PDB file of C-alpha atoms in Angstrom:
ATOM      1  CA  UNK A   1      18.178   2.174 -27.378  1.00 95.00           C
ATOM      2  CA  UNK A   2      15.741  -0.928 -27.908  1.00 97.00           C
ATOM      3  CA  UNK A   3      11.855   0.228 -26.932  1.00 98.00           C
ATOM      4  CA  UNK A   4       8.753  -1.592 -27.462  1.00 98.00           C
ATOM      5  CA  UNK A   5       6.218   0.490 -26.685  1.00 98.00           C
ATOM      6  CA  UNK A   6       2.357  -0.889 -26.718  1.00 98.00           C
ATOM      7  CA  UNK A   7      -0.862   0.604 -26.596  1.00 98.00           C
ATOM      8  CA  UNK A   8      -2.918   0.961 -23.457  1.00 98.00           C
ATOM      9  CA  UNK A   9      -5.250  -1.439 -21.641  1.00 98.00           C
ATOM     10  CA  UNK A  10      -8.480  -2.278 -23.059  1.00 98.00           C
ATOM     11  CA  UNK A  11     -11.720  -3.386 -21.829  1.00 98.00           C
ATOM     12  CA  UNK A  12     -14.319  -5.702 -23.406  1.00 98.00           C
ATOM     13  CA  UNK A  13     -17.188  -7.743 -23.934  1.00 98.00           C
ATOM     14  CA  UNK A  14     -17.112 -11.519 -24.930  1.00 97.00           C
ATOM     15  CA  UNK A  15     -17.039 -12.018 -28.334  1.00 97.00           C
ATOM     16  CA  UNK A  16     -15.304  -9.125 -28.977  1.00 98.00           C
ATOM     17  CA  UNK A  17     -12.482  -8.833 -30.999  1.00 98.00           C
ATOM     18  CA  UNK A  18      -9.375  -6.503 -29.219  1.00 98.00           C
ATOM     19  CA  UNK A  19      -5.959  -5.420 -31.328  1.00 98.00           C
ATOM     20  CA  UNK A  20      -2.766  -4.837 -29.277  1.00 98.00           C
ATOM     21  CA  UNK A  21       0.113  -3.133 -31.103  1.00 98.00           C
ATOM     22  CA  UNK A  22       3.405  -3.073 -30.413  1.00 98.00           C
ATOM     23  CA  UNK A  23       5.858   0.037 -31.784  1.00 98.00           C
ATOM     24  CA  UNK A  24       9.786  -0.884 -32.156  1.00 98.00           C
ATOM     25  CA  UNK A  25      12.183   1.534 -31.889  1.00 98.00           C
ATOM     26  CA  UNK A  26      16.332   1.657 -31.653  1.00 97.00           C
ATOM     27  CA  UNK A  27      17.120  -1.611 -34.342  1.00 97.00           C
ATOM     28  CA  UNK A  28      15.978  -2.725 -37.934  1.00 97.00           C
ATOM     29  CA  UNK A  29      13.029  -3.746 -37.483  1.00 97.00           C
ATOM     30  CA  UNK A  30      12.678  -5.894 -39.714  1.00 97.00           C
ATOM     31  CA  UNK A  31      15.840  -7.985 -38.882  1.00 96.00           C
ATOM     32  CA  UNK A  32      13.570  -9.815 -35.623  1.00 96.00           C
ATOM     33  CA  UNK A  33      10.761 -11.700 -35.269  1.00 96.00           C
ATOM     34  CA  UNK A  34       7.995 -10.491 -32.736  1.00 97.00           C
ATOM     35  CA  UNK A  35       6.496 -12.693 -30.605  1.00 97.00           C
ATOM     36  CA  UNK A  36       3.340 -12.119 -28.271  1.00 98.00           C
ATOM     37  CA  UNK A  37       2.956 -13.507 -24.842  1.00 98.00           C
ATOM     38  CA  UNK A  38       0.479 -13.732 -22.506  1.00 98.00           C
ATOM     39  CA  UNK A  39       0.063 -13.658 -18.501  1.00 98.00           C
ATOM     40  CA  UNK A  40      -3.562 -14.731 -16.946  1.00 98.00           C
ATOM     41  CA  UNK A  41      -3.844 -12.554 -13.737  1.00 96.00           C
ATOM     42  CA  UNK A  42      -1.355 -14.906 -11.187  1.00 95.00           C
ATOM     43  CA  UNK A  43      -0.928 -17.033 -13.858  1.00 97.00           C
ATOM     44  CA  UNK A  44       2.382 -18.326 -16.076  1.00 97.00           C
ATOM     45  CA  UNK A  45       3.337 -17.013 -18.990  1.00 98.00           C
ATOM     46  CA  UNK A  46       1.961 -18.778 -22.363  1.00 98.00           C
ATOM     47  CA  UNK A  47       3.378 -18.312 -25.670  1.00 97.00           C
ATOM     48  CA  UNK A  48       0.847 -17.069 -28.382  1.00 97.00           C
ATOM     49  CA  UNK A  49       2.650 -16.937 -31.340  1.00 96.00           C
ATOM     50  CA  UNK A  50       5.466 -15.387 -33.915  1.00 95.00           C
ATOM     51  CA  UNK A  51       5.686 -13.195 -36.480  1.00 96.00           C
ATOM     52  CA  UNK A  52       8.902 -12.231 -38.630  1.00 95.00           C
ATOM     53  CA  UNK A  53       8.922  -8.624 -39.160  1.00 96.00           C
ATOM     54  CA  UNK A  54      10.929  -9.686 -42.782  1.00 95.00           C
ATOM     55  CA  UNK A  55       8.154 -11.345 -44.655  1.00 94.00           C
ATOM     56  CA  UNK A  56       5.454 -11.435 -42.175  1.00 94.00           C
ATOM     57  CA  UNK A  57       5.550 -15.385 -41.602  1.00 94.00           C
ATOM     58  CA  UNK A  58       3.872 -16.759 -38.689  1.00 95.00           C
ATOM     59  CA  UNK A  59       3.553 -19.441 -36.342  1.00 93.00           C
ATOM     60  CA  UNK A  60       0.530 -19.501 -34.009  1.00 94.00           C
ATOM     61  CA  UNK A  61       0.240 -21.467 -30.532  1.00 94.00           C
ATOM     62  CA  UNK A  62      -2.362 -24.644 -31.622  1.00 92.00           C
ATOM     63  CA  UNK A  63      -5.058 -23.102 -29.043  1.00 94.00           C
ATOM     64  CA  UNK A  64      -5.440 -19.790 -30.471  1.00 96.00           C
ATOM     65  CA  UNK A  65      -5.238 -20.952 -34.129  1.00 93.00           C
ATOM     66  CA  UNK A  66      -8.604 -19.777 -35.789  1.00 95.00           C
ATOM     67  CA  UNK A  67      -8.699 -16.829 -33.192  1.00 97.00           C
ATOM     68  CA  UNK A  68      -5.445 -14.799 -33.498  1.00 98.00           C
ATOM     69  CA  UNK A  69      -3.498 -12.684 -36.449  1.00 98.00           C
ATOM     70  CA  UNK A  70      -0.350 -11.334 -35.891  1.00 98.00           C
ATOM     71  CA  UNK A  71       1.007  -8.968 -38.673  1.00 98.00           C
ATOM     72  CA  UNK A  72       3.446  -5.699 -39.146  1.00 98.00           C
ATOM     73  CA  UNK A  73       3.762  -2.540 -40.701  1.00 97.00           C
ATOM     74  CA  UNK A  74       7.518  -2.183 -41.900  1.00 97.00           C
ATOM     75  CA  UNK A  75       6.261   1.844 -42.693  1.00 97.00           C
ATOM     76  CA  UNK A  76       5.660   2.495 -38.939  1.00 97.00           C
ATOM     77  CA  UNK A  77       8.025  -0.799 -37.412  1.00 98.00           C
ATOM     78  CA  UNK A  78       4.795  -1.482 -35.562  1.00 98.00           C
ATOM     79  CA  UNK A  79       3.598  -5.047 -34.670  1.00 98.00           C
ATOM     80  CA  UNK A  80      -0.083  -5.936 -34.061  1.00 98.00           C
ATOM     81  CA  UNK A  81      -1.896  -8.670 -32.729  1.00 98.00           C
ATOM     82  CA  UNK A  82      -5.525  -9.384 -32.444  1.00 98.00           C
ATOM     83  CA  UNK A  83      -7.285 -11.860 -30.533  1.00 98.00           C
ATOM     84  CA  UNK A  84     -11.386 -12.837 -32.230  1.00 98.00           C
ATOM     85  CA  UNK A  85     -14.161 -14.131 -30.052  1.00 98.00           C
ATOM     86  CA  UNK A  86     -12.726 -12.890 -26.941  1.00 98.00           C
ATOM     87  CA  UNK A  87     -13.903 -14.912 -23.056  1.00 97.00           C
ATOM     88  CA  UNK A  88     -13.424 -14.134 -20.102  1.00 97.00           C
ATOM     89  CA  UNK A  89     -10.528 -16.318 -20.148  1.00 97.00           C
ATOM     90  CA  UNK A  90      -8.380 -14.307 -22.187  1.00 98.00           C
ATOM     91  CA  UNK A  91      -8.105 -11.402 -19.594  1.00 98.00           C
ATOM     92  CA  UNK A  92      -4.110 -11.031 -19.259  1.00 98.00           C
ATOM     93  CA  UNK A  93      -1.673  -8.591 -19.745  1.00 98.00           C
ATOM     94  CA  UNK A  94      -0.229  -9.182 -23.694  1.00 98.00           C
ATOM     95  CA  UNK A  95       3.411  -8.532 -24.112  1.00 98.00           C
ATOM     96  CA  UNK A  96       4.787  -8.083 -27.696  1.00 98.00           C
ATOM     97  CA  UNK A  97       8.703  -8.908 -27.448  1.00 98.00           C
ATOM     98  CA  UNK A  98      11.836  -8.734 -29.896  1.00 97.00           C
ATOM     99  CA  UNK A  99      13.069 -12.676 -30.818  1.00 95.00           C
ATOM    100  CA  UNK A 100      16.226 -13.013 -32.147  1.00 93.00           C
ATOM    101  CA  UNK A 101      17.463 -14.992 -34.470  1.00 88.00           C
ATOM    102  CA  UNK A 102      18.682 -17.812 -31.816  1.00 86.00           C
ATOM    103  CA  UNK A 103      15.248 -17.965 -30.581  1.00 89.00           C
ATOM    104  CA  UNK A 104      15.235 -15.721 -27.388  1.00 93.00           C
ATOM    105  CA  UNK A 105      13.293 -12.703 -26.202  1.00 96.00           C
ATOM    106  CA  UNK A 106      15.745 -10.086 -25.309  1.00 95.00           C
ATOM    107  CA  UNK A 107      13.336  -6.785 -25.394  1.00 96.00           C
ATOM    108  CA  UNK A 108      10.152  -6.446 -24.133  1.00 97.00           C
ATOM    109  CA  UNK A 109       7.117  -4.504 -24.504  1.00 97.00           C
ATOM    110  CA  UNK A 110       5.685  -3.045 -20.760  1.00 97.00           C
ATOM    111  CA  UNK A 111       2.490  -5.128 -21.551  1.00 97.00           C
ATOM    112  CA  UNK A 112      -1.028  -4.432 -21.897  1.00 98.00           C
ATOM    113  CA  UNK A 113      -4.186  -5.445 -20.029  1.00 98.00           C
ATOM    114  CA  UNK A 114      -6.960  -6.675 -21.765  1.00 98.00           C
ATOM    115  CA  UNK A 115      -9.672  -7.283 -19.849  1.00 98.00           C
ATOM    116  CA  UNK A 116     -12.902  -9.296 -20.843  1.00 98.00           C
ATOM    117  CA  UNK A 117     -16.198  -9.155 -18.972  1.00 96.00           C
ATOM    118  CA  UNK A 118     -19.687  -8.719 -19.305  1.00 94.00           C
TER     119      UNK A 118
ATOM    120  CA  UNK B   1       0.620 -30.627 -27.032  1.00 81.00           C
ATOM    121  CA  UNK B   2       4.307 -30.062 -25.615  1.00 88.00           C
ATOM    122  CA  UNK B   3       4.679 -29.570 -22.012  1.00 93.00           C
ATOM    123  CA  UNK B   4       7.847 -27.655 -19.768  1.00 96.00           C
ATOM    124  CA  UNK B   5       7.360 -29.121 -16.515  1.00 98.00           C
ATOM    125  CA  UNK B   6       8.870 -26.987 -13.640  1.00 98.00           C
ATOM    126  CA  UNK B   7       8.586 -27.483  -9.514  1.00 98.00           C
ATOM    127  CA  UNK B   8       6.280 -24.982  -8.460  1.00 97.00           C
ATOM    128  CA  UNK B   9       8.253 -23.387  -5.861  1.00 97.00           C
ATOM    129  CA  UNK B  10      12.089 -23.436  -4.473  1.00 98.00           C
ATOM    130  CA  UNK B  11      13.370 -21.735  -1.179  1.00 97.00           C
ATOM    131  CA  UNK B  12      16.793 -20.814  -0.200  1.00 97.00           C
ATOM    132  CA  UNK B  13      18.351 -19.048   2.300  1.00 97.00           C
ATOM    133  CA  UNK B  14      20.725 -16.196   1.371  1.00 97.00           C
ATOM    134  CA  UNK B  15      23.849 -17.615  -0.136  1.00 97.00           C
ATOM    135  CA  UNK B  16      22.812 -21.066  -0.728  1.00 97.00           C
ATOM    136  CA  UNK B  17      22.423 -22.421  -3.952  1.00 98.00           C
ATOM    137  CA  UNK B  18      19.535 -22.967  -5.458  1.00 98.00           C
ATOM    138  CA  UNK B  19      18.188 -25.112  -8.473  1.00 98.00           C
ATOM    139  CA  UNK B  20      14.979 -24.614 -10.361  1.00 98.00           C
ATOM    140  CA  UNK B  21      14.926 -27.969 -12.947  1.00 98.00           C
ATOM    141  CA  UNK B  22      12.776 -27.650 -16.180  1.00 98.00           C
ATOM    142  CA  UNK B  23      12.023 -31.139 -18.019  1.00 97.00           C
ATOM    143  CA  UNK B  24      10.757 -32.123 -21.424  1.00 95.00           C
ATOM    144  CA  UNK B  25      10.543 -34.614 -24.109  1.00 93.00           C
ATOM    145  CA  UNK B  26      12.103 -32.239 -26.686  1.00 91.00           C
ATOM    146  CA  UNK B  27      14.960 -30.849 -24.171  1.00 94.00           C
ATOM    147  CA  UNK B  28      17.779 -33.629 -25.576  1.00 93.00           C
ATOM    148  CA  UNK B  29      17.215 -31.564 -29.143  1.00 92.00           C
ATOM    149  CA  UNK B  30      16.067 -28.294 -28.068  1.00 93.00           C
ATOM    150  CA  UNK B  31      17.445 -25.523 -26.469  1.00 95.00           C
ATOM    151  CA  UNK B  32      16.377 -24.303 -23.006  1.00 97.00           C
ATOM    152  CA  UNK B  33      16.280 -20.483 -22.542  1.00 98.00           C
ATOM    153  CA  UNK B  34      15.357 -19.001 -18.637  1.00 98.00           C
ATOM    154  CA  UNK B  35      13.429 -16.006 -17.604  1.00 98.00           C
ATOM    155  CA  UNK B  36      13.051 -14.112 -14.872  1.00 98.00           C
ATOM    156  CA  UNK B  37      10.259 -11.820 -13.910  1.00 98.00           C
ATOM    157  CA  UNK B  38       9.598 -10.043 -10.836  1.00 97.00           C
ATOM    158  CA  UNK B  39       6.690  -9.023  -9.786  1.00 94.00           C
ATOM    159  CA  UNK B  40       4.547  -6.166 -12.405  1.00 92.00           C
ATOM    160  CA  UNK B  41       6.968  -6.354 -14.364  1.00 95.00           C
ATOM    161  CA  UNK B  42       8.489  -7.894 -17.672  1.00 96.00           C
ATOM    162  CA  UNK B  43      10.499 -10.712 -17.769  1.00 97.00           C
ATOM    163  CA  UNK B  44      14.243 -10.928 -18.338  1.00 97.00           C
ATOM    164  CA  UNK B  45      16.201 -13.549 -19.951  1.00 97.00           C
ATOM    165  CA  UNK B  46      18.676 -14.803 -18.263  1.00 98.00           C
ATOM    166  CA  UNK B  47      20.046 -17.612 -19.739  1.00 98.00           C
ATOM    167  CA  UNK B  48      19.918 -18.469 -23.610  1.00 97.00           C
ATOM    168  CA  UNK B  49      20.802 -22.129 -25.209  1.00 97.00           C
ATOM    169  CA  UNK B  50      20.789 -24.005 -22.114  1.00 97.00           C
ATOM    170  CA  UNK B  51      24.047 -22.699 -20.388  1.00 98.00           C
ATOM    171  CA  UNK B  52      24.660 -18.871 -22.180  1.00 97.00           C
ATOM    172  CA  UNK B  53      24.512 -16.061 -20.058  1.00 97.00           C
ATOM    173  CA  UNK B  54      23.388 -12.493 -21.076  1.00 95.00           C
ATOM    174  CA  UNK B  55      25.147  -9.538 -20.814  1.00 95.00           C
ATOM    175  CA  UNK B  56      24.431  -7.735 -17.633  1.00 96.00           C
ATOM    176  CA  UNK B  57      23.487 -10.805 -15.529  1.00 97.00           C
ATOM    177  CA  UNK B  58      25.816 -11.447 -13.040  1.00 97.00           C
ATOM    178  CA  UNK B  59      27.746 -15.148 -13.173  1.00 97.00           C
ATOM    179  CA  UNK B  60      25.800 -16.208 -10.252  1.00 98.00           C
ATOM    180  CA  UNK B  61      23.204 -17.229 -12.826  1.00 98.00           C
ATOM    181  CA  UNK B  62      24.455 -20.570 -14.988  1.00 98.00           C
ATOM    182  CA  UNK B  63      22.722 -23.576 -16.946  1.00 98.00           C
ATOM    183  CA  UNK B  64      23.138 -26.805 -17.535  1.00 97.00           C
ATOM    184  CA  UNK B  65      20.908 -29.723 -19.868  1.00 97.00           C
ATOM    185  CA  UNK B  66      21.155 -33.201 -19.841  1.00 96.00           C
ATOM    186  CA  UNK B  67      18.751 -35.641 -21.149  1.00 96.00           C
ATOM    187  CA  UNK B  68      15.285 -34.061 -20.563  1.00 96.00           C
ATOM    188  CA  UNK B  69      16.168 -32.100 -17.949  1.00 97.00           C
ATOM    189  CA  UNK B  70      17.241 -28.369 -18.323  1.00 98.00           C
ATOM    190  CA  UNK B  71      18.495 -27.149 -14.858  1.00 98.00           C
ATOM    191  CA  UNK B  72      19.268 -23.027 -13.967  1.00 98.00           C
ATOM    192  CA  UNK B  73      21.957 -22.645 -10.642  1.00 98.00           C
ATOM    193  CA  UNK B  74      21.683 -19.392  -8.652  1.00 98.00           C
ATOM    194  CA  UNK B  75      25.341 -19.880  -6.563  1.00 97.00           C
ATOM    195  CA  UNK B  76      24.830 -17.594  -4.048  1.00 96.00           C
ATOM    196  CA  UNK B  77      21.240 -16.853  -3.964  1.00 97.00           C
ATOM    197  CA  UNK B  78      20.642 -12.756  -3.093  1.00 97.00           C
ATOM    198  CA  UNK B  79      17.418 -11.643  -1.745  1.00 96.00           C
ATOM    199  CA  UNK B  80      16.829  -9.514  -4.880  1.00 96.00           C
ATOM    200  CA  UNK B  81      17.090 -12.790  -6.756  1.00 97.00           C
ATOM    201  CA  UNK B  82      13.182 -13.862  -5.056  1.00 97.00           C
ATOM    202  CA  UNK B  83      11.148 -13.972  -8.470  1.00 98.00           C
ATOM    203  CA  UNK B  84       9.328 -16.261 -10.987  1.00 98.00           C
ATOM    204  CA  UNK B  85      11.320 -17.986 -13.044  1.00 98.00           C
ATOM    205  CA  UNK B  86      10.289 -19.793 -16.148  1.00 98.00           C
ATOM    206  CA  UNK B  87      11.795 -21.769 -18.516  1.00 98.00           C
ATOM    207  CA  UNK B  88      10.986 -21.767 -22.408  1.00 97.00           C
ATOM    208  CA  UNK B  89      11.911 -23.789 -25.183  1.00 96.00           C
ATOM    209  CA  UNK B  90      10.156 -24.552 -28.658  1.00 91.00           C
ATOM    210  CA  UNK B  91       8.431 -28.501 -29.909  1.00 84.00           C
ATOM    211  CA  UNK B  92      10.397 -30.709 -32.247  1.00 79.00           C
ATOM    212  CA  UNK B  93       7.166 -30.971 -34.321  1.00 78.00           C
ATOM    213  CA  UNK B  94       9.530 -28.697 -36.956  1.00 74.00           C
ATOM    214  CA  UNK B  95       6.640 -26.001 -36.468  1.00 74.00           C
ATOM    215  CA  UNK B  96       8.765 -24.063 -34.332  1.00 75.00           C
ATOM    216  CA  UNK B  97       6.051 -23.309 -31.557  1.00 89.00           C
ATOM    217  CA  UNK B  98       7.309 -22.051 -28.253  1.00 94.00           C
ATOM    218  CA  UNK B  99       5.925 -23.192 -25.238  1.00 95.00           C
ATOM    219  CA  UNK B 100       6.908 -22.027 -21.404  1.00 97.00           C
ATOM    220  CA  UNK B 101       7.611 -23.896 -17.837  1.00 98.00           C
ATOM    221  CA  UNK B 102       4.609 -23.385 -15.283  1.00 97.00           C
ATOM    222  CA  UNK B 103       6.884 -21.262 -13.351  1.00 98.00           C
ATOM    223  CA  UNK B 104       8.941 -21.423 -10.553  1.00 98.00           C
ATOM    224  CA  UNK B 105       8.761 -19.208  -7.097  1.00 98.00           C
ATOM    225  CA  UNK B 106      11.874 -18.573  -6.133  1.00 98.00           C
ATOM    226  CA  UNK B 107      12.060 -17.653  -2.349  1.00 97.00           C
ATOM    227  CA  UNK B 108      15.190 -16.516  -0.604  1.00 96.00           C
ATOM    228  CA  UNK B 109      14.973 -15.941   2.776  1.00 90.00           C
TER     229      UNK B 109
END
């Protein structure tokens, strides 16, 4: 069966630099894209960005451009994303999740909390 | 940037029907795709390219698009249905960047 499984909640300071990763399981991993998302505590979700897990192309929400790389290892079908010059304002839990080819998120990772303070 | 622009919050009672409306500039050229997500925990698609529904979600759940306006129908509203519901579709810059809905609260009681 489909599992993302990610790694477990971190803590930092600002301006800090955190990396989440995200391990597939159950598919061909590189026949989807992964793309992160990201929940403020009783917030909405926001898209971050994408990454295809075939030739590591990416596509980065305009706000985090400068701050965020996504990549992949095909050896260990593991996704990774890491957020630079972290604020408070990025405390959320980060979920990685499978996109298909028709756009869609149809696996997801439990999350992870990152949480930024002084 | 591009905005989804979803009512904050919708109530029902049990087996009403209720409609949670998602609009956007893009929406007459893009699809829209619905999620659901219940409290700590992921969210689950529900609907993919406007009116397709998964496997595994029951045919209460449909969706419609017209214009700018994407629009998912619970017929028959259960009280295990009560969630946040978002709506998510991508720019027509030809970047390809996603963007969600605020969110909707979906009460049914």
């Amino acid at each position: 069966q489909v599992q993302l499984v990610q790694s477990g909640a971190e803590v930092k300071k600002p301006g800090a630099s955190v990396k989440v990763s995200c391990k597939a399981s159950g598919y061909t991993f590189t026949s989807y894209g992964i793309s992160w998302v990201r929940q403020a505590p009783g917030q909405g979700l926001e898209w971050m960005g994408w990454i295809s897990a075939y030739n590591g192309n990416t596509n980065y929400a305009q706000k985090l451009q400068g701050r965020v790389t996504m990549t992949t290892d095909t050896s260990t079908s593991t996704a990774y994303m890491e957020l630079r010059s972290l604020r408070s304002d990025d405390t959320a839990v980060y979920y990685c999740a499978r996109e298909t080819t028709r756009d869609y998120f149809d696996y997801w990772g439990q999350g992870t909390l990152v949480t930024v303070s002084s | 940037s591009y905005e989804l622009t979803q009512p904050p919050s919708v109530s029902v009672s049990p087996g009403q029907t209720a409609r949670i409306t998602c609009s956007g500039d893009a929406l007459p050229k893009k699809y829209a795709y619905w999620y659901q997500q219940k409290s700590g925990q992921a969210p689950v698609l529900v609907i993919y390219e406007d009116s397709k529904r998964p496997s595994g979600i029951p045919e209460r759940f449909s969706g419609s698009s017209s214009g700018t306006m994407a629009t998912l129908t619970i017929s028959g509203a259960q009280v295990e249905d009560e969630a946040d519901y978002y709506c998510y579709s991508t720019d027509s810059s030809g970047n390809h960047r996603g963007v969600f809905g605020g969110g909707t609260k979906l009460t049914v009681l």
